[in-house]
mmCIF file of N, CA, C and O in Angstrom:
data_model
loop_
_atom_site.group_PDB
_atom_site.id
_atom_site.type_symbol
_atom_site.label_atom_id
_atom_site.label_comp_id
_atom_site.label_asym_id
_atom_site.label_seq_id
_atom_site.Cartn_x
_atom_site.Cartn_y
_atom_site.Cartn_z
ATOM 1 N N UNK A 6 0.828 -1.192 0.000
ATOM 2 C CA UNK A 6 0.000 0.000 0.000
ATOM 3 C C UNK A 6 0.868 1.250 0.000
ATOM 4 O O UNK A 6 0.801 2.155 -0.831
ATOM 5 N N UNK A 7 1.644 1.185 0.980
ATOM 6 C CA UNK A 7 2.280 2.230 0.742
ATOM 7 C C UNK A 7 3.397 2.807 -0.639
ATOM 8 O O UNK A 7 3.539 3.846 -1.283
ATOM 9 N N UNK A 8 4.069 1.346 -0.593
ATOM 10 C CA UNK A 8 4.857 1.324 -2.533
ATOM 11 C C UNK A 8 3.972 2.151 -3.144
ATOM 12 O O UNK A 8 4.272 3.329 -3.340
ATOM 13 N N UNK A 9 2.608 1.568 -3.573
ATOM 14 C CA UNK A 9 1.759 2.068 -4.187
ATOM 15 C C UNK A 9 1.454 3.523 -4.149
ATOM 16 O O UNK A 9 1.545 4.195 -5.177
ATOM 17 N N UNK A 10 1.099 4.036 -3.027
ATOM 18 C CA UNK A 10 0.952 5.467 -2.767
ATOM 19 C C UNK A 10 2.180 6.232 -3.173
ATOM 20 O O UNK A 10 1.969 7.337 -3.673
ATOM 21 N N UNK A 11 3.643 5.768 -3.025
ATOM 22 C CA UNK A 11 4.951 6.256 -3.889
ATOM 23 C C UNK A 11 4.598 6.806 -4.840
ATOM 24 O O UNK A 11 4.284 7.933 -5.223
ATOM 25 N N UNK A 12 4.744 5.328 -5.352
ATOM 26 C CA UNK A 12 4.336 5.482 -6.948
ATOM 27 C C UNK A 12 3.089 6.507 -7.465
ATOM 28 O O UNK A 12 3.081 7.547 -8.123
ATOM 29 N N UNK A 13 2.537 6.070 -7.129
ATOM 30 C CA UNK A 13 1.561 7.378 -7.956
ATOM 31 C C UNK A 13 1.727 8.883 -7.337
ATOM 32 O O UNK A 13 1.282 9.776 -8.058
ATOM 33 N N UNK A 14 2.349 9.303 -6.012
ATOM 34 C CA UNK A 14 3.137 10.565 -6.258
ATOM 35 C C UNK A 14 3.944 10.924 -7.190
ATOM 36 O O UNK A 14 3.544 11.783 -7.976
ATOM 37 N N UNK A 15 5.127 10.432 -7.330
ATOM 38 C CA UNK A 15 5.809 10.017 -8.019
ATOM 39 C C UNK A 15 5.335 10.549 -9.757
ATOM 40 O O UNK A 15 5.906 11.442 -10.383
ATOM 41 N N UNK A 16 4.395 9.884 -10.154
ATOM 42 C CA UNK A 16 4.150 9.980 -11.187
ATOM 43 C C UNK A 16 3.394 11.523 -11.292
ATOM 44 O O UNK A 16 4.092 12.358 -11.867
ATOM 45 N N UNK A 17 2.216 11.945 -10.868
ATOM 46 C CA UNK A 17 1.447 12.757 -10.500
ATOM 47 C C UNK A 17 2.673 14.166 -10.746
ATOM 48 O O UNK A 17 2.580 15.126 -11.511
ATOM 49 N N UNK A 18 4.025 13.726 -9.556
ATOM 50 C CA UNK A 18 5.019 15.087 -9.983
ATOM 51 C C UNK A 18 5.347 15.061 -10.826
ATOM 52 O O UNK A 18 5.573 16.217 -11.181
ATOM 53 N N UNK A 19 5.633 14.234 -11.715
ATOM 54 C CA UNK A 19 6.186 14.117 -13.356
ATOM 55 C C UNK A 19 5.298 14.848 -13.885
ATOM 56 O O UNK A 19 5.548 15.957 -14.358
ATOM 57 N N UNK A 20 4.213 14.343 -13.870
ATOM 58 C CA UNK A 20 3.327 14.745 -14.738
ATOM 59 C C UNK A 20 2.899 16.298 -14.574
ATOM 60 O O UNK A 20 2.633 17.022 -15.533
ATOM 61 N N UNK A 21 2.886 16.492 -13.923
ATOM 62 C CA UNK A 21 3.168 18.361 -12.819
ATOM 63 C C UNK A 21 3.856 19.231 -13.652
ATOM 64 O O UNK A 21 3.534 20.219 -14.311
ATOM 65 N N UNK A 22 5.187 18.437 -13.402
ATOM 66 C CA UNK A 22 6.220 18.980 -14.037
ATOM 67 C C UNK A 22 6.345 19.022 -15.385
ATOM 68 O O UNK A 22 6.921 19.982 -15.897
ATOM 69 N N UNK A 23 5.792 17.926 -16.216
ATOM 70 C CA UNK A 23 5.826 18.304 -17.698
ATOM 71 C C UNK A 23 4.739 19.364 -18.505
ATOM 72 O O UNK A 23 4.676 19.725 -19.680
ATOM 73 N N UNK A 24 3.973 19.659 -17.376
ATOM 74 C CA UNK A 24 2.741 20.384 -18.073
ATOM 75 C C UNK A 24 3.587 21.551 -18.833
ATOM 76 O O UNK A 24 3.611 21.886 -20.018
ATOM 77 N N UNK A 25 4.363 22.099 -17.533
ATOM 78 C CA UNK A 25 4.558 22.995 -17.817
ATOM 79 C C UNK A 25 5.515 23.159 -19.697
ATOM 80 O O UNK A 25 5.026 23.945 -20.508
ATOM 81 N N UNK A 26 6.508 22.519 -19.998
ATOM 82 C CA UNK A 26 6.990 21.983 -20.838
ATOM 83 C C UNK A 26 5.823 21.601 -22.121
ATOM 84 O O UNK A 26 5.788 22.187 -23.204
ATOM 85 N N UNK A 27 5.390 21.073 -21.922
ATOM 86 C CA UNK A 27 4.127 20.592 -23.083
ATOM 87 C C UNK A 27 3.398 22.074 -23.442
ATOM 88 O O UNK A 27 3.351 22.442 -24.615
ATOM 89 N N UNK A 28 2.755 23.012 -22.210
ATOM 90 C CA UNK A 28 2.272 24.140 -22.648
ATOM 91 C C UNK A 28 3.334 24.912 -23.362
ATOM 92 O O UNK A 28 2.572 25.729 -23.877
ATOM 93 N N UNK A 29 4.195 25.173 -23.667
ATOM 94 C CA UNK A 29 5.086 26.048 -24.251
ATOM 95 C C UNK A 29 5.374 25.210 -25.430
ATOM 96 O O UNK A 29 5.920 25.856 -26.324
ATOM 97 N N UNK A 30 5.177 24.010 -25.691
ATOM 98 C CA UNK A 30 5.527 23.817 -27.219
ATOM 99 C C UNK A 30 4.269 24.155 -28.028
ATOM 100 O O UNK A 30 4.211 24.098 -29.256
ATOM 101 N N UNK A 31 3.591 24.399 -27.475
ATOM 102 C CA UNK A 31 2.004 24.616 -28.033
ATOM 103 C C UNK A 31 2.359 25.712 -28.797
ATOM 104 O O UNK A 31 2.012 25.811 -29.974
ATOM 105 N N UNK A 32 3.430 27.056 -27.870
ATOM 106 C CA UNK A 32 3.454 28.616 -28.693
ATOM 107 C C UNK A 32 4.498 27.932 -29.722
ATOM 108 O O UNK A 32 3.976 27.758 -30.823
ATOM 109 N N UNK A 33 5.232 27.696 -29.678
ATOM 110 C CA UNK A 33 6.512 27.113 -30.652
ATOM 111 C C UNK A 33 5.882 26.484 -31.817
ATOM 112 O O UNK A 33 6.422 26.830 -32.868
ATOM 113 N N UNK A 34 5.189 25.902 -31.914
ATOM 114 C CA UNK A 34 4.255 25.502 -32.788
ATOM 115 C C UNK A 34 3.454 26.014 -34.022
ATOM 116 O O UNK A 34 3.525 25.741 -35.220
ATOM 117 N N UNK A 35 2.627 26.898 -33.260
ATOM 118 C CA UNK A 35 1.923 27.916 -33.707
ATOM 119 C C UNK A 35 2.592 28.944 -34.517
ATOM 120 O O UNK A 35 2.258 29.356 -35.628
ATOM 121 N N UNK A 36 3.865 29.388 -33.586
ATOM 122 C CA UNK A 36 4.752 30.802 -34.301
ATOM 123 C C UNK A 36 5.005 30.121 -35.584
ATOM 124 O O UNK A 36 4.540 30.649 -36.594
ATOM 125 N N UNK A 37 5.964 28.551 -35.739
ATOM 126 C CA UNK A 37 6.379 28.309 -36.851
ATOM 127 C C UNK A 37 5.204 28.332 -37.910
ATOM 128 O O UNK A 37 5.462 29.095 -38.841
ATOM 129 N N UNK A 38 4.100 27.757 -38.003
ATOM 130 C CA UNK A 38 2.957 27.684 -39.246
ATOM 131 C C UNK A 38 2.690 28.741 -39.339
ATOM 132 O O UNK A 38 2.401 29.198 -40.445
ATOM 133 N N UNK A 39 2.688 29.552 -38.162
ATOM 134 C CA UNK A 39 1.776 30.879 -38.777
ATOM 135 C C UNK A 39 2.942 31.785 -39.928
ATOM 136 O O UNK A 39 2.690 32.425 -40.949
ATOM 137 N N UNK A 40 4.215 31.505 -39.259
ATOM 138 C CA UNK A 40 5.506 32.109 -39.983
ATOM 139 C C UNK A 40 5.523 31.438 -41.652
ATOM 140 O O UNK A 40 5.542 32.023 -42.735
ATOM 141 N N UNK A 41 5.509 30.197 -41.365
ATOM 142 C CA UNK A 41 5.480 29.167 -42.793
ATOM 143 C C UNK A 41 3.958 30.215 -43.550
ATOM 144 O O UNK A 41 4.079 31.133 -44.361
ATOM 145 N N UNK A 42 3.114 29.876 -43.168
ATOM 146 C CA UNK A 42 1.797 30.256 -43.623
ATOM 147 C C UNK A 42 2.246 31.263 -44.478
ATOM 148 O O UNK A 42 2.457 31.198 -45.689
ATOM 149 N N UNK A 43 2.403 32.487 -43.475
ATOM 150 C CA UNK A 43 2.442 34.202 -43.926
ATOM 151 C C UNK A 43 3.461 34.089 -45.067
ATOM 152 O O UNK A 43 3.274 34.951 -45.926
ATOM 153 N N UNK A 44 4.567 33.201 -45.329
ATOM 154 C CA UNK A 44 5.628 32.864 -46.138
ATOM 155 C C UNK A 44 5.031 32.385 -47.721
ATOM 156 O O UNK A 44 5.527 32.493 -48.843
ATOM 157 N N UNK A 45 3.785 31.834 -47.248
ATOM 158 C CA UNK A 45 3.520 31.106 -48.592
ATOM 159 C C UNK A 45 3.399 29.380 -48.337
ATOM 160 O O UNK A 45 2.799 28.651 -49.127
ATOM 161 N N UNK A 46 4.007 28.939 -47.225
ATOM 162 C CA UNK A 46 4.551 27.578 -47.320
ATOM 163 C C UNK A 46 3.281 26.730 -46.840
ATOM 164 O O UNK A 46 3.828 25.910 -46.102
ATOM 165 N N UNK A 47 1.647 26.377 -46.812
ATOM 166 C CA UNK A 47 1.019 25.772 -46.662
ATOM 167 C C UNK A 47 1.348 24.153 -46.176
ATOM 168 O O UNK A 47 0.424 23.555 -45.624
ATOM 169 N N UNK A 48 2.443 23.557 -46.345
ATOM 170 C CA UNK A 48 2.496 22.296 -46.375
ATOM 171 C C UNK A 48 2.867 21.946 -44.446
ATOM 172 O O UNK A 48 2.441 20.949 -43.864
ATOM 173 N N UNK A 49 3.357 22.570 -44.070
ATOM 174 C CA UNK A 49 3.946 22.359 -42.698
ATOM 175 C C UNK A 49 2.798 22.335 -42.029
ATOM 176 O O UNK A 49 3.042 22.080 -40.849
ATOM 177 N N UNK A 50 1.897 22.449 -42.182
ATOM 178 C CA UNK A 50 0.057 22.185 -41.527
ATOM 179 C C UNK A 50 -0.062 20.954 -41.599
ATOM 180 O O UNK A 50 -0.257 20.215 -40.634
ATOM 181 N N UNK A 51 0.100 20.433 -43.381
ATOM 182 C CA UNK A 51 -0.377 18.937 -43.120
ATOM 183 C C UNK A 51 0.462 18.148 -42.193
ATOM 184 O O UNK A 51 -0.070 17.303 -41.473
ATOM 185 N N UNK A 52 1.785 18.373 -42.158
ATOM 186 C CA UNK A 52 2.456 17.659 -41.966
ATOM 187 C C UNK A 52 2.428 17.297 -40.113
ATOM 188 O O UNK A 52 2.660 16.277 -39.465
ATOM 189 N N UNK A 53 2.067 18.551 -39.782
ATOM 190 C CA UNK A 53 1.946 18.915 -37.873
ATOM 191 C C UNK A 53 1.035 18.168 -37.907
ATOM 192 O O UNK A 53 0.952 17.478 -36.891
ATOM 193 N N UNK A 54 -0.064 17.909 -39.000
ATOM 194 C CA UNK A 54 -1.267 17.485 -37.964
ATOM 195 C C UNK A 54 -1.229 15.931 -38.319
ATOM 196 O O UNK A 54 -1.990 15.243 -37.640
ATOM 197 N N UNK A 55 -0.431 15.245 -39.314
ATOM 198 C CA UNK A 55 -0.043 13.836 -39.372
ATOM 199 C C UNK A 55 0.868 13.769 -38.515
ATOM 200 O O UNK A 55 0.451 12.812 -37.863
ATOM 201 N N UNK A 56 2.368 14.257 -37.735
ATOM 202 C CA UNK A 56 2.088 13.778 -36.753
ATOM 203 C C UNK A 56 1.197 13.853 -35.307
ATOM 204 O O UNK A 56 1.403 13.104 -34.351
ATOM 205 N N UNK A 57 0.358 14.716 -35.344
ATOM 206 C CA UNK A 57 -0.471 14.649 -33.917
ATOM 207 C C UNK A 57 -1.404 13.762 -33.830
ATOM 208 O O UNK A 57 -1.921 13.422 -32.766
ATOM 209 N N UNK A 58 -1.899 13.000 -35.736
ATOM 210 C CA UNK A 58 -2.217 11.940 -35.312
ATOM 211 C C UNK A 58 -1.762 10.603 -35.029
ATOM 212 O O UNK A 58 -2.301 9.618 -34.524
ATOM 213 N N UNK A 59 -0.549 10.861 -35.524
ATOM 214 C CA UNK A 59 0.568 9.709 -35.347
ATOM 215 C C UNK A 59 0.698 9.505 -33.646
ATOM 216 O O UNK A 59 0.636 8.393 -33.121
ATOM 217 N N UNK A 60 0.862 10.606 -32.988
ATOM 218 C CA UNK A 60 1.201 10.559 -31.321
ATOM 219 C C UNK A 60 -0.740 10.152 -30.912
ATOM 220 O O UNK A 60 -1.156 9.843 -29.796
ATOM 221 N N UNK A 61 -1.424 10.261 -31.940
ATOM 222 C CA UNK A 61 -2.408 10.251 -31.017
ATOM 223 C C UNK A 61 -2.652 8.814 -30.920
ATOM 224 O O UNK A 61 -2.471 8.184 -29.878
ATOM 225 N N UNK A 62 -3.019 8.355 -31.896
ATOM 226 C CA UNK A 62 -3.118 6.473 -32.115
ATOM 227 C C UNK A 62 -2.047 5.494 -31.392
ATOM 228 O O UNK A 62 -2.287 4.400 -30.880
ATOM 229 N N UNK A 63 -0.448 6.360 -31.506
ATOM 230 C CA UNK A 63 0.168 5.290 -30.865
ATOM 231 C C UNK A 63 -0.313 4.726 -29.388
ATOM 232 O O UNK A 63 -0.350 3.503 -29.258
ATOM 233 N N UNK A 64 -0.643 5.469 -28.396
ATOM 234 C CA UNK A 64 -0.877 4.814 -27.603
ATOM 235 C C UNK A 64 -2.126 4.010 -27.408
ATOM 236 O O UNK A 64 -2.193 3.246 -26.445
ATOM 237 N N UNK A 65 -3.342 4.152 -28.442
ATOM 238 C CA UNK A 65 -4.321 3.218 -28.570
ATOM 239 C C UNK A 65 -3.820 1.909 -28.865
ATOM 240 O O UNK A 65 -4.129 0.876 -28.272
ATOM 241 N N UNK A 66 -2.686 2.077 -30.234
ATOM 242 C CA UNK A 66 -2.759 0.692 -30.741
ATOM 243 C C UNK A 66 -1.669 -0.190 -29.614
ATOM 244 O O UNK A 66 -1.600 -1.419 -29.600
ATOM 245 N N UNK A 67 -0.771 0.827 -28.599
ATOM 246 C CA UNK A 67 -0.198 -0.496 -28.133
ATOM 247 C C UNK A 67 -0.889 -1.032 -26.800
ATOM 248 O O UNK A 67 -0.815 -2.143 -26.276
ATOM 249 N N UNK A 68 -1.575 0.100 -26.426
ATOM 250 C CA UNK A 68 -2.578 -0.766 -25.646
ATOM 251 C C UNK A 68 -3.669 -2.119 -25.939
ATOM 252 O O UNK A 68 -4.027 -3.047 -25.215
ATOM 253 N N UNK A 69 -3.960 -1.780 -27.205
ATOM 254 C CA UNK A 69 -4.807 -2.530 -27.580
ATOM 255 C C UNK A 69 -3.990 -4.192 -27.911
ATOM 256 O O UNK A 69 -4.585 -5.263 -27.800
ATOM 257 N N UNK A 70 -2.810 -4.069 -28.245
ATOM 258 C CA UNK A 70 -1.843 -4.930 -28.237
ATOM 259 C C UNK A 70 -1.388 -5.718 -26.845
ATOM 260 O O UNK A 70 -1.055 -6.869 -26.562
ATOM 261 N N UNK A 71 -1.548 -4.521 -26.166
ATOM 262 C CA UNK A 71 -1.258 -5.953 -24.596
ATOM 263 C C UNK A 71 -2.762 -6.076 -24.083
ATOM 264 O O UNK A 71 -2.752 -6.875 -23.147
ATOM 265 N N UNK A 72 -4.086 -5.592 -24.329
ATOM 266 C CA UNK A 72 -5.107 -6.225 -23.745
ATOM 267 C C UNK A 72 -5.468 -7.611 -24.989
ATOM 268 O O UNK A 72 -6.371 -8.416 -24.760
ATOM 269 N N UNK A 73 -4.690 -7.678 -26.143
ATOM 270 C CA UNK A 73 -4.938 -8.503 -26.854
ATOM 271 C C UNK A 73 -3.722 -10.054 -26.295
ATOM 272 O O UNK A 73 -3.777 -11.271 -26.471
ATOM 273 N N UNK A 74 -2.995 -9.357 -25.769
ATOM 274 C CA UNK A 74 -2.077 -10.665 -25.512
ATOM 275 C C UNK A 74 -2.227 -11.040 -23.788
ATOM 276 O O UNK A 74 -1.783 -12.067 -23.275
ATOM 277 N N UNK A 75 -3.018 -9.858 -23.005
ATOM 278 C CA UNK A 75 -3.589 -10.661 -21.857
ATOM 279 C C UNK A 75 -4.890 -11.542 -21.803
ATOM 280 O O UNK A 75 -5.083 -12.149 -20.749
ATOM 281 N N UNK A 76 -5.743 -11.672 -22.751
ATOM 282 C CA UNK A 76 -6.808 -11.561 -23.238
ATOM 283 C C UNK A 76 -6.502 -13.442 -23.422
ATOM 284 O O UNK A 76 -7.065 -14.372 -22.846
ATOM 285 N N UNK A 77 -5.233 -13.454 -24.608
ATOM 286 C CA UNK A 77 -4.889 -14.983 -25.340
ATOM 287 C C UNK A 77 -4.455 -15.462 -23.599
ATOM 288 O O UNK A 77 -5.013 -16.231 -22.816
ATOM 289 N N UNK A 78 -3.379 -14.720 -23.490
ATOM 290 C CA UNK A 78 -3.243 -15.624 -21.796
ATOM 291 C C UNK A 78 -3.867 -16.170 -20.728
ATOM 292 O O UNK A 78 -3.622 -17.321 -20.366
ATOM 293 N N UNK A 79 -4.551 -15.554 -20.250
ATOM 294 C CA UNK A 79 -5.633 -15.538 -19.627
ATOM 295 C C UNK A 79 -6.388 -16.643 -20.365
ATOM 296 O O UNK A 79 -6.541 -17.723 -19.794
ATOM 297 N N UNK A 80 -6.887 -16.441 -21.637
ATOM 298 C CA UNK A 80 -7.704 -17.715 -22.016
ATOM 299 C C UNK A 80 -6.663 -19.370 -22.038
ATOM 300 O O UNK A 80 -7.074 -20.457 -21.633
ATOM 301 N N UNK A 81 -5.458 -19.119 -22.557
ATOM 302 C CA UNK A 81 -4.724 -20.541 -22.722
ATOM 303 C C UNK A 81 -4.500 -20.856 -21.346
ATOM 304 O O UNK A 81 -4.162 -22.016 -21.110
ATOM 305 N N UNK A 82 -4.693 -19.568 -19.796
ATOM 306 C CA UNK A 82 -4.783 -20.640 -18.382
ATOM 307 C C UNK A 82 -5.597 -20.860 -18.087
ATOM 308 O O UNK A 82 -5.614 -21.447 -17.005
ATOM 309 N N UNK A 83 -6.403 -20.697 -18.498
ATOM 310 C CA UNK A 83 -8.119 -21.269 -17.956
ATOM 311 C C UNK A 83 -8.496 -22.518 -18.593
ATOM 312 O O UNK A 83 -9.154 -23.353 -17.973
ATOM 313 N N UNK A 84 -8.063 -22.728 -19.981
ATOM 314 C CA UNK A 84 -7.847 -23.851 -20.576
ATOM 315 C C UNK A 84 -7.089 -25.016 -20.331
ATOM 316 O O UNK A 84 -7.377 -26.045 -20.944
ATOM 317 N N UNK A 85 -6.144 -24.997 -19.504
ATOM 318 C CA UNK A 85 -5.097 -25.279 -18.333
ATOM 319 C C UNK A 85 -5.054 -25.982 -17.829
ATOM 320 O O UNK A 85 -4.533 -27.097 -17.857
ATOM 321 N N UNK A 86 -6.253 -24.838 -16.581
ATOM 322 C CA UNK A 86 -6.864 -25.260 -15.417
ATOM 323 C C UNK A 86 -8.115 -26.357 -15.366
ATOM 324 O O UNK A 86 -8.311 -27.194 -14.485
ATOM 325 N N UNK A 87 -8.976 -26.092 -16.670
ATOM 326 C CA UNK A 87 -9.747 -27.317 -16.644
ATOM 327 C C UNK A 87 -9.377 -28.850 -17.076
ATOM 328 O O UNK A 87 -10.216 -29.743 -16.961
#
């Protein structure tokens, strides 16, 4: 119990701490397209927002990857057990 309670301090300050970091790439972001934009350069849009969906899916699909391989486990010990 207590490990436990560590740990998720622990994490909670990380996570604290990166906000701050994550909010400021948000302006960094923005300045560059709007700079590209006003330039003429349209393409640096598509490209920001393939990867934000790239960061967005990754963590669906690898989750979905270990509830798929606890899922087979779980079934081949129950199969096992009978």
């Amino acid at each position: 119990m207590k490990n436990s309670f560590k740990f998720l301090l622990g994490v909670f300050l990380m996570l604290g701490v990166s906000v701050r970091t994550t909010l400021a790439q948000c302006a960094m972001c923005r300045a560059t397209i709007e700079n590209n934009v006003s330039n003429g350069d349209t393409t640096v849009g598509a490209t920001l927002n393939f990867g934000i969906l790239y960061l967005f899916v990754a963590p669906y699909v690898l989750l979905s990857i270990l509830g798929y391989l606890w899922y087979k486990n779980a079934r081949r010990k129950k199969k096992l057990s009978l």
